[in-house]
Amino acid sequence: MDLGLTRHIGTSNMTIPKLELVLRDARIKPAVNEMELHPHFQQPRLFQFVMEKRHAAIGFSPIGSPGRPARDRTPQDTAPSEDSVIVKIAARHQIHPAVVCIQWAVKRGQTPIPFSVNRATILPICGELWAIR
C-alpha cells in the first residue's frame, strides 16, 4: 500500500551501473546522490551522469579526506588543502585553502558538505565562507 509518505529519496556512493538500475526500477526516483567530490577526486563521469539525470550532486569531503583511516588511503592520496596551486589561490585571496575547495564545489554545481572533528578548524573556515557571500 502506498501511503504517500515518501516524496524524495537519495543515494550515496553509487556507481553509474548501480544508479542506472535504481533509475530503471525505482518508482520514486532519487533526487540526490551523495559522493566524495573535491578538486583531487572529481569523479567527472559520475558527476556528469548525476547532473544529466537532474539529481543534486552532494559532495562530501569537499576539502579532501587526508585523515581517513589508513585502510582507506593509497600512496597517491593527496590533500587538496595542501595543493600548491590551491594554496597560492588562497593566499592571493587571503582565505583558507579549504574555502577555495568549497567555492570550487559550489561553482561546479554541487552542494558541498564539509565537516571536521575539530571545532577550531571549521569555525574560521565558516567565517571566511560567510564573508564571501
PDB file of C-alpha atoms in Angstrom:
ATOM      1  CA  MET A   1       0.000   0.000   0.000  1.00  0.00           C
ATOM      2  CA  ASP A   2       1.330   3.440  -0.920  1.00  0.00           C
ATOM      3  CA  LEU A   3       0.743   5.907   1.914  1.00  0.00           C
ATOM      4  CA  GLY A   4       2.417   8.749   0.035  1.00  0.00           C
ATOM      5  CA  LEU A   5       4.819   9.387   2.908  1.00  0.00           C
ATOM      6  CA  THR A   6       7.964   9.426   0.780  1.00  0.00           C
ATOM      7  CA  ARG A   7       8.444  12.216  -1.696  1.00  0.00           C
ATOM      8  CA  HIS A   8      12.211  12.308  -2.162  1.00  0.00           C
ATOM      9  CA  ILE A   9      14.932   9.739  -1.772  1.00  0.00           C
ATOM     10  CA  GLY A  10      18.665   9.887  -2.268  1.00  0.00           C
ATOM     11  CA  THR A  11      21.545   7.568  -2.944  1.00  0.00           C
ATOM     12  CA  SER A  12      25.096   7.516  -1.687  1.00  0.00           C
ATOM     13  CA  ASN A  13      28.340   6.143  -3.082  1.00  0.00           C
ATOM     14  CA  MET A  14      26.660   4.606  -6.104  1.00  0.00           C
ATOM     15  CA  THR A  15      28.345   3.732  -9.366  1.00  0.00           C
ATOM     16  CA  ILE A  16      26.797   4.601 -12.718  1.00  0.00           C
ATOM     17  CA  PRO A  17      25.693   0.989 -13.369  1.00  0.00           C
ATOM     18  CA  LYS A  18      24.038   0.807  -9.943  1.00  0.00           C
ATOM     19  CA  LEU A  19      22.345   4.167 -10.437  1.00  0.00           C
ATOM     20  CA  GLU A  20      21.051   3.010 -13.810  1.00  0.00           C
ATOM     21  CA  LEU A  21      19.433   0.021 -12.113  1.00  0.00           C
ATOM     22  CA  VAL A  22      17.883   2.202  -9.416  1.00  0.00           C
ATOM     23  CA  LEU A  23      16.529   4.599 -12.040  1.00  0.00           C
ATOM     24  CA  ARG A  24      15.140   1.695 -14.020  1.00  0.00           C
ATOM     25  CA  ASP A  25      13.435   0.026 -11.073  1.00  0.00           C
ATOM     26  CA  ALA A  26      12.555   2.709  -8.529  1.00  0.00           C
ATOM     27  CA  ARG A  27       9.050   4.109  -8.517  1.00  0.00           C
ATOM     28  CA  ILE A  28      10.306   7.177  -6.653  1.00  0.00           C
ATOM     29  CA  LYS A  29      13.436   8.332  -8.443  1.00  0.00           C
ATOM     30  CA  PRO A  30      16.394   9.607  -6.414  1.00  0.00           C
ATOM     31  CA  ALA A  31      16.575  13.367  -6.088  1.00  0.00           C
ATOM     32  CA  VAL A  32      20.184  13.448  -4.897  1.00  0.00           C
ATOM     33  CA  ASN A  33      23.354  11.408  -4.994  1.00  0.00           C
ATOM     34  CA  GLU A  34      25.974  11.861  -2.312  1.00  0.00           C
ATOM     35  CA  MET A  35      29.548  11.091  -3.310  1.00  0.00           C
ATOM     36  CA  GLU A  36      33.065  12.109  -2.427  1.00  0.00           C
ATOM     37  CA  LEU A  37      33.930  15.139  -4.539  1.00  0.00           C
ATOM     38  CA  HIS A  38      36.846  17.521  -4.201  1.00  0.00           C
ATOM     39  CA  PRO A  39      39.494  19.003  -6.506  1.00  0.00           C
ATOM     40  CA  HIS A  40      41.668  15.902  -6.178  1.00  0.00           C
ATOM     41  CA  PHE A  41      38.786  13.436  -6.612  1.00  0.00           C
ATOM     42  CA  GLN A  42      36.394  14.933  -9.151  1.00  0.00           C
ATOM     43  CA  GLN A  43      34.696  11.768 -10.453  1.00  0.00           C
ATOM     44  CA  PRO A  44      33.860  13.510 -13.757  1.00  0.00           C
ATOM     45  CA  ARG A  45      31.868  10.693 -15.376  1.00  0.00           C
ATOM     46  CA  LEU A  46      29.741  10.045 -12.293  1.00  0.00           C
ATOM     47  CA  PHE A  47      29.277  13.769 -11.655  1.00  0.00           C
ATOM     48  CA  GLN A  48      28.168  14.346 -15.263  1.00  0.00           C
ATOM     49  CA  PHE A  49      25.787  11.372 -15.108  1.00  0.00           C
ATOM     50  CA  VAL A  50      24.186  12.675 -11.903  1.00  0.00           C
ATOM     51  CA  MET A  51      23.824  16.180 -13.319  1.00  0.00           C
ATOM     52  CA  GLU A  52      22.339  14.878 -16.601  1.00  0.00           C
ATOM     53  CA  LYS A  53      19.726  12.987 -14.582  1.00  0.00           C
ATOM     54  CA  ARG A  54      18.875  16.244 -12.812  1.00  0.00           C
ATOM     55  CA  HIS A  55      19.851  14.923  -9.405  1.00  0.00           C
ATOM     56  CA  ALA A  56      21.517  17.169  -6.878  1.00  0.00           C
ATOM     57  CA  ALA A  57      25.169  16.234  -6.518  1.00  0.00           C
ATOM     58  CA  ILE A  58      26.024  16.263  -2.832  1.00  0.00           C
ATOM     59  CA  GLY A  59      29.784  16.342  -2.345  1.00  0.00           C
ATOM     60  CA  PHE A  60      31.094  15.014   0.930  1.00  0.00           C
ATOM     61  CA  SER A  61      34.712  15.681   1.884  1.00  0.00           C
ATOM     62  CA  PRO A  62      34.922  18.780  -0.339  1.00  0.00           C
ATOM     63  CA  ILE A  63      38.281  19.656   1.210  1.00  0.00           C
ATOM     64  CA  GLY A  64      39.560  16.104   0.824  1.00  0.00           C
ATOM     65  CA  SER A  65      39.871  13.442   3.432  1.00  0.00           C
ATOM     66  CA  PRO A  66      43.521  13.209   4.458  1.00  0.00           C
ATOM     67  CA  GLY A  67      42.512  11.943   7.890  1.00  0.00           C
ATOM     68  CA  ARG A  68      40.682   8.909   6.558  1.00  0.00           C
ATOM     69  CA  PRO A  69      41.674   5.582   8.122  1.00  0.00           C
ATOM     70  CA  ALA A  70      44.892   4.072   6.790  1.00  0.00           C
ATOM     71  CA  ARG A  71      42.951   1.118   5.374  1.00  0.00           C
ATOM     72  CA  ASP A  72      41.139   3.536   3.033  1.00  0.00           C
ATOM     73  CA  ARG A  73      44.198   5.509   1.866  1.00  0.00           C
ATOM     74  CA  THR A  74      46.555   4.956  -1.005  1.00  0.00           C
ATOM     75  CA  PRO A  75      50.028   6.416  -1.542  1.00  0.00           C
ATOM     76  CA  GLN A  76      48.534   8.553  -4.327  1.00  0.00           C
ATOM     77  CA  ASP A  77      46.054  10.269  -1.984  1.00  0.00           C
ATOM     78  CA  THR A  78      46.728  13.957  -1.612  1.00  0.00           C
ATOM     79  CA  ALA A  79      45.115  16.719   0.392  1.00  0.00           C
ATOM     80  CA  PRO A  80      43.624  19.483  -1.750  1.00  0.00           C
ATOM     81  CA  SER A  81      44.111  21.976   1.081  1.00  0.00           C
ATOM     82  CA  GLU A  82      47.878  21.353   0.780  1.00  0.00           C
ATOM     83  CA  ASP A  83      47.987  21.505  -3.034  1.00  0.00           C
ATOM     84  CA  SER A  84      50.430  24.222  -4.126  1.00  0.00           C
ATOM     85  CA  VAL A  85      48.010  25.681  -6.706  1.00  0.00           C
ATOM     86  CA  ILE A  86      45.122  25.807  -4.228  1.00  0.00           C
ATOM     87  CA  VAL A  87      47.389  27.272  -1.527  1.00  0.00           C
ATOM     88  CA  LYS A  88      48.533  30.013  -3.957  1.00  0.00           C
ATOM     89  CA  ILE A  89      44.938  30.862  -4.898  1.00  0.00           C
ATOM     90  CA  ALA A  90      44.002  31.016  -1.223  1.00  0.00           C
ATOM     91  CA  ALA A  91      46.965  33.246  -0.403  1.00  0.00           C
ATOM     92  CA  ARG A  92      46.104  35.586  -3.278  1.00  0.00           C
ATOM     93  CA  HIS A  93      42.567  35.972  -1.893  1.00  0.00           C
ATOM     94  CA  GLN A  94      43.661  35.877   1.755  1.00  0.00           C
ATOM     95  CA  ILE A  95      41.432  32.904   2.574  1.00  0.00           C
ATOM     96  CA  HIS A  96      41.968  29.391   3.857  1.00  0.00           C
ATOM     97  CA  PRO A  97      42.683  26.743   1.164  1.00  0.00           C
ATOM     98  CA  ALA A  98      39.584  24.854   2.310  1.00  0.00           C
ATOM     99  CA  VAL A  99      37.472  27.835   1.273  1.00  0.00           C
ATOM    100  CA  VAL A 100      38.922  27.601  -2.237  1.00  0.00           C
ATOM    101  CA  CYS A 101      37.883  23.934  -2.387  1.00  0.00           C
ATOM    102  CA  ILE A 102      34.373  24.691  -1.166  1.00  0.00           C
ATOM    103  CA  GLN A 103      33.970  27.572  -3.608  1.00  0.00           C
ATOM    104  CA  TRP A 104      35.205  25.299  -6.412  1.00  0.00           C
ATOM    105  CA  ALA A 105      32.470  22.832  -5.496  1.00  0.00           C
ATOM    106  CA  VAL A 106      29.726  25.453  -5.411  1.00  0.00           C
ATOM    107  CA  LYS A 107      30.761  26.980  -8.733  1.00  0.00           C
ATOM    108  CA  ARG A 108      30.831  23.484 -10.249  1.00  0.00           C
ATOM    109  CA  GLY A 109      27.186  22.985  -9.315  1.00  0.00           C
ATOM    110  CA  GLN A 110      27.454  20.589  -6.422  1.00  0.00           C
ATOM    111  CA  THR A 111      26.367  21.011  -2.831  1.00  0.00           C
ATOM    112  CA  PRO A 112      29.428  20.555  -0.638  1.00  0.00           C
ATOM    113  CA  ILE A 113      29.004  19.253   2.899  1.00  0.00           C
ATOM    114  CA  PRO A 114      32.264  19.990   4.691  1.00  0.00           C
ATOM    115  CA  PHE A 115      32.875  18.567   8.100  1.00  0.00           C
ATOM    116  CA  SER A 116      35.584  18.453  10.688  1.00  0.00           C
ATOM    117  CA  VAL A 117      36.031  16.730  14.000  1.00  0.00           C
ATOM    118  CA  ASN A 118      37.961  19.777  15.166  1.00  0.00           C
ATOM    119  CA  ARG A 119      35.824  22.805  16.020  1.00  0.00           C
ATOM    120  CA  ALA A 120      38.872  25.084  15.912  1.00  0.00           C
ATOM    121  CA  THR A 121      39.383  24.097  12.274  1.00  0.00           C
ATOM    122  CA  ILE A 122      35.864  24.537  10.980  1.00  0.00           C
ATOM    123  CA  LEU A 123      34.838  27.807  12.658  1.00  0.00           C
ATOM    124  CA  PRO A 124      37.371  30.076  10.874  1.00  0.00           C
ATOM    125  CA  ILE A 125      36.528  28.452   7.547  1.00  0.00           C
ATOM    126  CA  CYS A 126      32.809  29.052   8.121  1.00  0.00           C
ATOM    127  CA  GLY A 127      33.561  32.686   8.912  1.00  0.00           C
ATOM    128  CA  GLU A 128      35.525  33.085   5.674  1.00  0.00           C
ATOM    129  CA  LEU A 129      32.749  31.466   3.659  1.00  0.00           C
ATOM    130  CA  TRP A 130      30.187  33.778   5.263  1.00  0.00           C
ATOM    131  CA  ALA A 131      32.336  36.807   4.404  1.00  0.00           C
ATOM    132  CA  ILE A 132      32.480  35.781   0.721  1.00  0.00           C
ATOM    133  CA  ARG A 133      28.700  35.711   0.372  1.00  0.00           C
TER     134      ARG A 133
END
